[in-house]
PDB file of C-alpha atoms and ligand atoms in Angstrom:
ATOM      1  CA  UNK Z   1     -94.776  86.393  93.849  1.00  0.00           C
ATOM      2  CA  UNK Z   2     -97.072  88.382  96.108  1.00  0.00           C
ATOM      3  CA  UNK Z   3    -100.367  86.849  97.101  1.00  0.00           C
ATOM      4  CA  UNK Z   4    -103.027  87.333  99.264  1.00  0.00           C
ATOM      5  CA  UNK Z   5    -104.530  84.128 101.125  1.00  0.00           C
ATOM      6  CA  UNK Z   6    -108.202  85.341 102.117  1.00  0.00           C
ATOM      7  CA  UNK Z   7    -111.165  82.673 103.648  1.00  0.00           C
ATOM      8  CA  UNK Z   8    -113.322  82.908 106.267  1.00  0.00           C
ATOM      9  CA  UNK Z   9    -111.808  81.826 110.039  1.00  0.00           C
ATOM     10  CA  UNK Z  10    -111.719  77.851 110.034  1.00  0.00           C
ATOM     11  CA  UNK Z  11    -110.757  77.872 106.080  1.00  0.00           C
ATOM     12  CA  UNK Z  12    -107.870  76.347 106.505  1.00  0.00           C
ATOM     13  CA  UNK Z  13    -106.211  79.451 105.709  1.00  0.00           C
ATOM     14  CA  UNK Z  14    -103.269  79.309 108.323  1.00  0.00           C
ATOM     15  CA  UNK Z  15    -102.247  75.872 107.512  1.00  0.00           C
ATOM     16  CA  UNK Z  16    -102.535  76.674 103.590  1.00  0.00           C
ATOM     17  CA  UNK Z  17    -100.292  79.670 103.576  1.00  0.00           C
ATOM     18  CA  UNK Z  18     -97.500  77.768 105.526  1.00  0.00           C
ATOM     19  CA  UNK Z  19     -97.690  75.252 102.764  1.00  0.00           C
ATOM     20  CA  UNK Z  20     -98.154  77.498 100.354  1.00  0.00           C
ATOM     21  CA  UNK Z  21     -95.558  80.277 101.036  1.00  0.00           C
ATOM     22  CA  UNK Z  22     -92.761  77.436 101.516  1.00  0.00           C
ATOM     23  CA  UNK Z  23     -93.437  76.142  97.801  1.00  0.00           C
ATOM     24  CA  UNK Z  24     -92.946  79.326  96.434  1.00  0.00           C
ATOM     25  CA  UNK Z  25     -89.792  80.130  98.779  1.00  0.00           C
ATOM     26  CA  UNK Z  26     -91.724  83.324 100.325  1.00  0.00           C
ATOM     27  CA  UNK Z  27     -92.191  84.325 103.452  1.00  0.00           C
ATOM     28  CA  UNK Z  28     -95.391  83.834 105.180  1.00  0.00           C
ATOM     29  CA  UNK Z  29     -97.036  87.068 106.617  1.00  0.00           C
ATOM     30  CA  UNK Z  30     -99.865  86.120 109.329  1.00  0.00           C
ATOM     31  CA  UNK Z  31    -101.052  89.260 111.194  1.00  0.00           C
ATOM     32  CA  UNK Z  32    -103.046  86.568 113.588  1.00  0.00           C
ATOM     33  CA  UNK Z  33     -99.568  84.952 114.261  1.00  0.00           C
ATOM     34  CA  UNK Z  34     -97.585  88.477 114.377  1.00  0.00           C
ATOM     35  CA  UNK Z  35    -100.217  89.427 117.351  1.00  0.00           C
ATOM     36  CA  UNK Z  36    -100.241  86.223 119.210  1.00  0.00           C
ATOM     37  CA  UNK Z  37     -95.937  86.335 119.853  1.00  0.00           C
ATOM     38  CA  UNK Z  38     -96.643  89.808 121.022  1.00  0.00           C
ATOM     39  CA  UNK Z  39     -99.356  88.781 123.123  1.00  0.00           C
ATOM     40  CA  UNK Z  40     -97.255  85.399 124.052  1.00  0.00           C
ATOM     41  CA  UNK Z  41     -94.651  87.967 125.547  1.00  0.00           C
ATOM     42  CA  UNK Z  42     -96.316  90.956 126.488  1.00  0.00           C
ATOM     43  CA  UNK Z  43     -95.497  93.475 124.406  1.00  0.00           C
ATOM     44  CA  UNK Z  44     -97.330  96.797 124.789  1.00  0.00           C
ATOM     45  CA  UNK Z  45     -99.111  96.039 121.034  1.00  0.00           C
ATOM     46  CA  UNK Z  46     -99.486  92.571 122.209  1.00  0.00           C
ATOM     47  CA  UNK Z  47    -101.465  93.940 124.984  1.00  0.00           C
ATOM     48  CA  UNK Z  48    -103.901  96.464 122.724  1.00  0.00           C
ATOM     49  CA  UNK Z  49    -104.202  93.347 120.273  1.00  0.00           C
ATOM     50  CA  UNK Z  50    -105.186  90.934 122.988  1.00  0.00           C
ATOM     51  CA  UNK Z  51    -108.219  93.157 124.075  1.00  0.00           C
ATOM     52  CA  UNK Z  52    -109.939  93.100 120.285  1.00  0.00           C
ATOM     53  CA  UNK Z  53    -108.964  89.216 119.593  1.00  0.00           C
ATOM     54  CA  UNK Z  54    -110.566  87.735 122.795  1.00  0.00           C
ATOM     55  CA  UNK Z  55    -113.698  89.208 121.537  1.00  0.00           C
ATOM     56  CA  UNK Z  56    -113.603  88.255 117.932  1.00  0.00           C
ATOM     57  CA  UNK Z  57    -113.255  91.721 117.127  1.00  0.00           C
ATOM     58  CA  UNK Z  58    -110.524  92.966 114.719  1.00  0.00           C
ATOM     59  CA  UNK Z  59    -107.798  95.238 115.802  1.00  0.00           C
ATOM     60  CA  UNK Z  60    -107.966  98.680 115.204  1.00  0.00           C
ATOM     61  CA  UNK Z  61    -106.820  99.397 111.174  1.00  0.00           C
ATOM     62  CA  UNK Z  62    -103.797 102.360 112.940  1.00  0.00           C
ATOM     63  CA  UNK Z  63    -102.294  99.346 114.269  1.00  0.00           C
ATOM     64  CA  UNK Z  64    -102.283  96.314 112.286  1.00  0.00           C
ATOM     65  CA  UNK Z  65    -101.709  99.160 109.040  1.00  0.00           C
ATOM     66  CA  UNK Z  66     -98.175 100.319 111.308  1.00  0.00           C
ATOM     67  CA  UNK Z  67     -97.247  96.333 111.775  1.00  0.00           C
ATOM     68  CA  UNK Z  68     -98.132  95.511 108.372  1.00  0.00           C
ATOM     69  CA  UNK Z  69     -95.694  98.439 106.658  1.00  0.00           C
ATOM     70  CA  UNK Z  70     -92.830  97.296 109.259  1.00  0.00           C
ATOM     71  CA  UNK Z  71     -93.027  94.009 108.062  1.00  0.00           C
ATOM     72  CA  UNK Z  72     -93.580  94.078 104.764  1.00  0.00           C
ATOM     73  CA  UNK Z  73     -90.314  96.519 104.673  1.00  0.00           C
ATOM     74  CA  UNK Z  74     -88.015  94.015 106.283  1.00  0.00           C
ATOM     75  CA  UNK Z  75     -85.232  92.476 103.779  1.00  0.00           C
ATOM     76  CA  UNK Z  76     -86.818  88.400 103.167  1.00  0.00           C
ATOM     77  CA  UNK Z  77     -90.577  90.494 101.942  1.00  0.00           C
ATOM     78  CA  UNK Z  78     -88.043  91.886  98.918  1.00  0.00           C
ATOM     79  CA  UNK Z  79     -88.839  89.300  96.277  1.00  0.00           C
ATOM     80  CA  UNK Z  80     -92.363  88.384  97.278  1.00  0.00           C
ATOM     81  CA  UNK Z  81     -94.580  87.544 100.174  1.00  0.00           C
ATOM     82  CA  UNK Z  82     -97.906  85.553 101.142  1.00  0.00           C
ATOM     83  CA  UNK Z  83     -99.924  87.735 103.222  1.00  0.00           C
ATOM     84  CA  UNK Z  84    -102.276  85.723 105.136  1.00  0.00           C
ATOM     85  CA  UNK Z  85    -105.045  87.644 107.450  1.00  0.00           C
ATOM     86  CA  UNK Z  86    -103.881  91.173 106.127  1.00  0.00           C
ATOM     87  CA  UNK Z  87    -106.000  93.052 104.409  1.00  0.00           C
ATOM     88  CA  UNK Z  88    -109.420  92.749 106.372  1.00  0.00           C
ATOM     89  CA  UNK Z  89    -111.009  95.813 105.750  1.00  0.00           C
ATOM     90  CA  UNK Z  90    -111.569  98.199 103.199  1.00  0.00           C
ATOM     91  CA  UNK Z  91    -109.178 100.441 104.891  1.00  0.00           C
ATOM     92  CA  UNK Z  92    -106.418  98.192 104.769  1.00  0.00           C
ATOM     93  CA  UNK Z  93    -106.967  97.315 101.525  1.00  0.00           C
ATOM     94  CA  UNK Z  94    -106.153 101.034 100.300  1.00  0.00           C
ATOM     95  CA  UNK Z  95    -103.564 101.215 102.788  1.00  0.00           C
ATOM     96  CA  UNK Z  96    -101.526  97.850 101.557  1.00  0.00           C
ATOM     97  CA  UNK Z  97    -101.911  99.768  98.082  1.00  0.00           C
ATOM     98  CA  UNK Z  98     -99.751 102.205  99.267  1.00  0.00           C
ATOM     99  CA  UNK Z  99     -97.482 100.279 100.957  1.00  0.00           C
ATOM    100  CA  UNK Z 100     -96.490  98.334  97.853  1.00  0.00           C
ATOM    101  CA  UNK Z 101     -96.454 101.750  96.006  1.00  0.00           C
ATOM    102  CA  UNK Z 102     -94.400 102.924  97.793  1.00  0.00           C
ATOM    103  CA  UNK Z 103     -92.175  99.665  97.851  1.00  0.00           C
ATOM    104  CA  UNK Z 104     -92.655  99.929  94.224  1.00  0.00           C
ATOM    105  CA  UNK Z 105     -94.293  96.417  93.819  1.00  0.00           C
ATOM    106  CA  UNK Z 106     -98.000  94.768  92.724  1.00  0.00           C
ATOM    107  CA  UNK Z 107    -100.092  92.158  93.830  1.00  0.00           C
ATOM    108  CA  UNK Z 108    -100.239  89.230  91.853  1.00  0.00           C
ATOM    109  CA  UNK Z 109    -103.245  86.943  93.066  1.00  0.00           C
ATOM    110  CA  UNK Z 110    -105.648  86.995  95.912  1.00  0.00           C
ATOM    111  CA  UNK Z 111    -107.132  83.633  96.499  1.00  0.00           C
ATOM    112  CA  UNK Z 112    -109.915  82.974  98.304  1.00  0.00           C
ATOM    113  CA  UNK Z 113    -110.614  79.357 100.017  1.00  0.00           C
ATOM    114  CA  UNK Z 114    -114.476  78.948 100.249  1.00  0.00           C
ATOM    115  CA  UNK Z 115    -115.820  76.379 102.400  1.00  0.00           C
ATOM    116  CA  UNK Z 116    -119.166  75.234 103.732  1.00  0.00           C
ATOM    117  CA  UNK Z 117    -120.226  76.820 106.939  1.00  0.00           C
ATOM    118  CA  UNK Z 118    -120.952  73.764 109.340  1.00  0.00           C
ATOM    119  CA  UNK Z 119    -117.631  72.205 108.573  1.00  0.00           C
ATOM    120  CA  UNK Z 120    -115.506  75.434 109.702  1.00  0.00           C
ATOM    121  CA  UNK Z 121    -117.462  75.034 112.622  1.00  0.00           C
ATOM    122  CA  UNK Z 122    -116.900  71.538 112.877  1.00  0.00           C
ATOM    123  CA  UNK Z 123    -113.106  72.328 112.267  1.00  0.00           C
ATOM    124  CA  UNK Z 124    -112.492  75.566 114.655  1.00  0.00           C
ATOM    125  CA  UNK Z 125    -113.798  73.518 117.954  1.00  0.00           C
ATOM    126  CA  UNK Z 126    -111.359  70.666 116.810  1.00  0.00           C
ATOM    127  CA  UNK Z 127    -108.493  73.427 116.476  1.00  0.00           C
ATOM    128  CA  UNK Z 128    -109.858  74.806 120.121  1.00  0.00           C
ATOM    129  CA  UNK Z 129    -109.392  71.912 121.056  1.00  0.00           C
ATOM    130  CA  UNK Z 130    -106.207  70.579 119.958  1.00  0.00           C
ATOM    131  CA  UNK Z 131    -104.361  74.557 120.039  1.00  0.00           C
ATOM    132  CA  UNK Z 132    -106.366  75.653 123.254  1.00  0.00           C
ATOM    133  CA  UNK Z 133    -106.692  79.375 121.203  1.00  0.00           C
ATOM    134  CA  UNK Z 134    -108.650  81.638 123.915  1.00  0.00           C
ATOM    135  CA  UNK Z 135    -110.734  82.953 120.111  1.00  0.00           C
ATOM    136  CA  UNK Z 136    -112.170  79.348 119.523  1.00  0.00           C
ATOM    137  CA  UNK Z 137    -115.411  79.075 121.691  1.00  0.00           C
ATOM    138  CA  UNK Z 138    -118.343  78.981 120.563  1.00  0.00           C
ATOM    139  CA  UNK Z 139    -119.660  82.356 120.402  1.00  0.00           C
ATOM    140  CA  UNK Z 140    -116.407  84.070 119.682  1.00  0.00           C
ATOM    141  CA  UNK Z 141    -115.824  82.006 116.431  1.00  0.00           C
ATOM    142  CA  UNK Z 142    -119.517  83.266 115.637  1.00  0.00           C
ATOM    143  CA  UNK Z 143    -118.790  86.277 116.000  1.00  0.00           C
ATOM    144  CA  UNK Z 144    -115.659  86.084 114.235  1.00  0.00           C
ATOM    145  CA  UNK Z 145    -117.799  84.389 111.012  1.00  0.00           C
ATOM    146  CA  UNK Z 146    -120.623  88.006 111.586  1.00  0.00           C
ATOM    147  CA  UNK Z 147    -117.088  90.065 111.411  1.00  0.00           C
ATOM    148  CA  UNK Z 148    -115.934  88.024 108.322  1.00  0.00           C
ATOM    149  CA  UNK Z 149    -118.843  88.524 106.397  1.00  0.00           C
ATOM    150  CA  UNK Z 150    -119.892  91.732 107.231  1.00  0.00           C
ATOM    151  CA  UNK Z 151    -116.048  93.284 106.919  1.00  0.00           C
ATOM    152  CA  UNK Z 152    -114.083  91.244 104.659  1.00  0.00           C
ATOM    153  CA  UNK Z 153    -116.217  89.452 102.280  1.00  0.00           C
ATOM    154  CA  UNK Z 154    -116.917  92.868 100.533  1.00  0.00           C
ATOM    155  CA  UNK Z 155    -112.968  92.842  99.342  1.00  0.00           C
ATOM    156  CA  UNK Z 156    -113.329  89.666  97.806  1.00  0.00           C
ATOM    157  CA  UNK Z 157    -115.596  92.202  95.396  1.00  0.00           C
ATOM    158  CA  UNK Z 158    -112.613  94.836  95.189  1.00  0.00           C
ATOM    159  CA  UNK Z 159    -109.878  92.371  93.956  1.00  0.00           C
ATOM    160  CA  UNK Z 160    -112.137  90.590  91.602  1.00  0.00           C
ATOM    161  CA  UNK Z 161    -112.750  94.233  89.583  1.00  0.00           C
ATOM    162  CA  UNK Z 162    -109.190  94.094  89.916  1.00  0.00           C
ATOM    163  CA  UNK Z 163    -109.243  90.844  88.262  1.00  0.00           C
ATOM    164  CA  UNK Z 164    -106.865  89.603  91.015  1.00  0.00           C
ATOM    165  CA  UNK Z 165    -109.337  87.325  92.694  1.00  0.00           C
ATOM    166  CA  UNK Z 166    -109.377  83.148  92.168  1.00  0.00           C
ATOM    167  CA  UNK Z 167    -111.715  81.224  94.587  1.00  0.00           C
ATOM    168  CA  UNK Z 168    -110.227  77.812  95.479  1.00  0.00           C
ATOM    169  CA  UNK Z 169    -112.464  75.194  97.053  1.00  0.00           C
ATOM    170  CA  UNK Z 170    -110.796  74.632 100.367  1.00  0.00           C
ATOM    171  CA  UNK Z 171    -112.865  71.406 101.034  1.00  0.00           C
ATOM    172  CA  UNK Z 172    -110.572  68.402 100.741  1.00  0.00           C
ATOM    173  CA  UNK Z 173    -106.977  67.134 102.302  1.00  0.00           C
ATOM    174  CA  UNK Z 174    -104.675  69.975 103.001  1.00  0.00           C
ATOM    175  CA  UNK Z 175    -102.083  68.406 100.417  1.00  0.00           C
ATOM    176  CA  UNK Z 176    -105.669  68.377  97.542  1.00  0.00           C
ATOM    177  CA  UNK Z 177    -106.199  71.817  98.587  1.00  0.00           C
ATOM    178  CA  UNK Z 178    -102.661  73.304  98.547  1.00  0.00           C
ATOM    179  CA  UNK Z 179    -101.960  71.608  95.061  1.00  0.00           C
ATOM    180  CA  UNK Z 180    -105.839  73.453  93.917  1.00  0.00           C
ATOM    181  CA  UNK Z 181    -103.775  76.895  95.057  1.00  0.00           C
ATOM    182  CA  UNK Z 182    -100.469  76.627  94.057  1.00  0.00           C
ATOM    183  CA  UNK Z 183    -102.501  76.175  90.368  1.00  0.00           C
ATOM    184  CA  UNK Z 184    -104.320  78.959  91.256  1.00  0.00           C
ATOM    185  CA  UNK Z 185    -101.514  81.541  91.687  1.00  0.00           C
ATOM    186  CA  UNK Z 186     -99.123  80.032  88.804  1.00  0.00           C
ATOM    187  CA  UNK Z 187    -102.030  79.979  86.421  1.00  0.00           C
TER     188      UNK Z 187
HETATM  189  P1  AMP Y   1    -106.200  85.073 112.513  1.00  0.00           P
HETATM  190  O1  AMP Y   1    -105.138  84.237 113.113  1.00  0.00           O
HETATM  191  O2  AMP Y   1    -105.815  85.595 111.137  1.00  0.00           O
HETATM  192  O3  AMP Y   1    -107.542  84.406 112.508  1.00  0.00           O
HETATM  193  O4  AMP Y   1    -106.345  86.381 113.432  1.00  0.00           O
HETATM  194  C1  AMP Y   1    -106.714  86.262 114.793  1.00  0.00           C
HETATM  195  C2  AMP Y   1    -107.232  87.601 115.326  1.00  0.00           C
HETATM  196  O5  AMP Y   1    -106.209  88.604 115.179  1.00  0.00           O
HETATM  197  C3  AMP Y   1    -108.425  88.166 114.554  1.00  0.00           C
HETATM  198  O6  AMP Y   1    -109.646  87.615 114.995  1.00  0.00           O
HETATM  199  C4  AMP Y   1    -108.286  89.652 114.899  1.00  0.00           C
HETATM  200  O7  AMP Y   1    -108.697  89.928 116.212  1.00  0.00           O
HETATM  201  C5  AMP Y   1    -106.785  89.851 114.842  1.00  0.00           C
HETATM  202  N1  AMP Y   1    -106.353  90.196 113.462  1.00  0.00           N
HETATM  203  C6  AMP Y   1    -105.565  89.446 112.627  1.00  0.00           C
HETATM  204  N2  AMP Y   1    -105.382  90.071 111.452  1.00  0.00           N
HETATM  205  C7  AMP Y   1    -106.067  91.245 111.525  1.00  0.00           C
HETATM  206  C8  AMP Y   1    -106.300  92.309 110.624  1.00  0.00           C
HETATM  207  N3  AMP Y   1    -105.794  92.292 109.377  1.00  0.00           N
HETATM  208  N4  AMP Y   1    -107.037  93.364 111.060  1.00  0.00           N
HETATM  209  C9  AMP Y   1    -107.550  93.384 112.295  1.00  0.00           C
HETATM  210  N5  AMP Y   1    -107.428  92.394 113.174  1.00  0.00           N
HETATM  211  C10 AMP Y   1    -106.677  91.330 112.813  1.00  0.00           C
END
């Protein structure tokens, strides 16, 4: 199985594609998480990364692209993988399509958790709260819902002419919401 877990920040999307991904006995690819243990210990790309996330911005495509081809390479992506974060842009998007070509695989499902704007507010000040993430103020999870809209909402678009694309409501418990996916991607 190889899935895509899309939704704009505050979706619920991290805590979905843990859940998710251990179901189906896949690894779960976060480029968010892959940044923040490079930034956690310093690592040159770590470094780069850090200057783009404290501003809400995304990391430049050369970069994440490199990471995401190194790690989709490695032996536990063989039999499937739940990419969560990765693609953003249109960019990556034709890049991860030749990454799998190359790896001689397909996507199966992209899934996209859709939510209601005021409560992913609501929920990203609780998280910057309870995680202390330097990306949760205010204005830098508005300007991370500007980038999300303006850079990654138009793949949503790609995937569905691709016929790839289910939206899942992500309102709801995290076990109602995981059970709405998992349905999703087996369909
Ligand atoms: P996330 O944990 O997925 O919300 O990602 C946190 C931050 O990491 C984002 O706001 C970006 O700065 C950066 N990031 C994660 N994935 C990507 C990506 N695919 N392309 C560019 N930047 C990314």
């Amino acid at each position: 199985m190889r899935i895509i877990l899309m939704g704009p920040p505050g979706a619920g999307k991290g805590t979905q594609a843990v859940v998710v991904a251990e179901r189906l006995g896949i690894p779960h690819v976060s480029t968010g998480d892959i940044f923040r243990a490079n930034l956690s210990q310093g690592t040159p790309l770590g470094l780069e990364a850090g200057k783009y996330m404290s501003r809400g911005e995304y990391v430049p495509d050369e970069i994440t692209n490199a990471m995401v081809r190194d790690r989709l390479a490695q032996s536990d992506a063989t039999n499937g993988f739940l990419l969560d974060g990765y693609p953003r842009t249109l960019d990556q998007v034709e890049v991860l399509d030749r990454i799998m070509s190359d790896l001689g695989v397909g996507l199966d499902r992209v899934v996209e958790l859709t939510v209601d704007t005021d409560e992913v507010v609501t929920r990203l000040l609780k998280r910057a709260l309870d995680q202390g993430r330097a990306d949760d103020t205010e204005d830098v999870i508005r300007r991370r819902m500007e980038v999300y809209a303006e850079q990654t909402e138009p793949l949503t678009r790609v995937y569905a002419m691709a016929g790839l694309l289910v939206r899942v409501d992500g309102m709801g418990t995290v076990d109602e919401v995981r059970d709405r996916v998992l349905a999703a991607v087996q369909a």
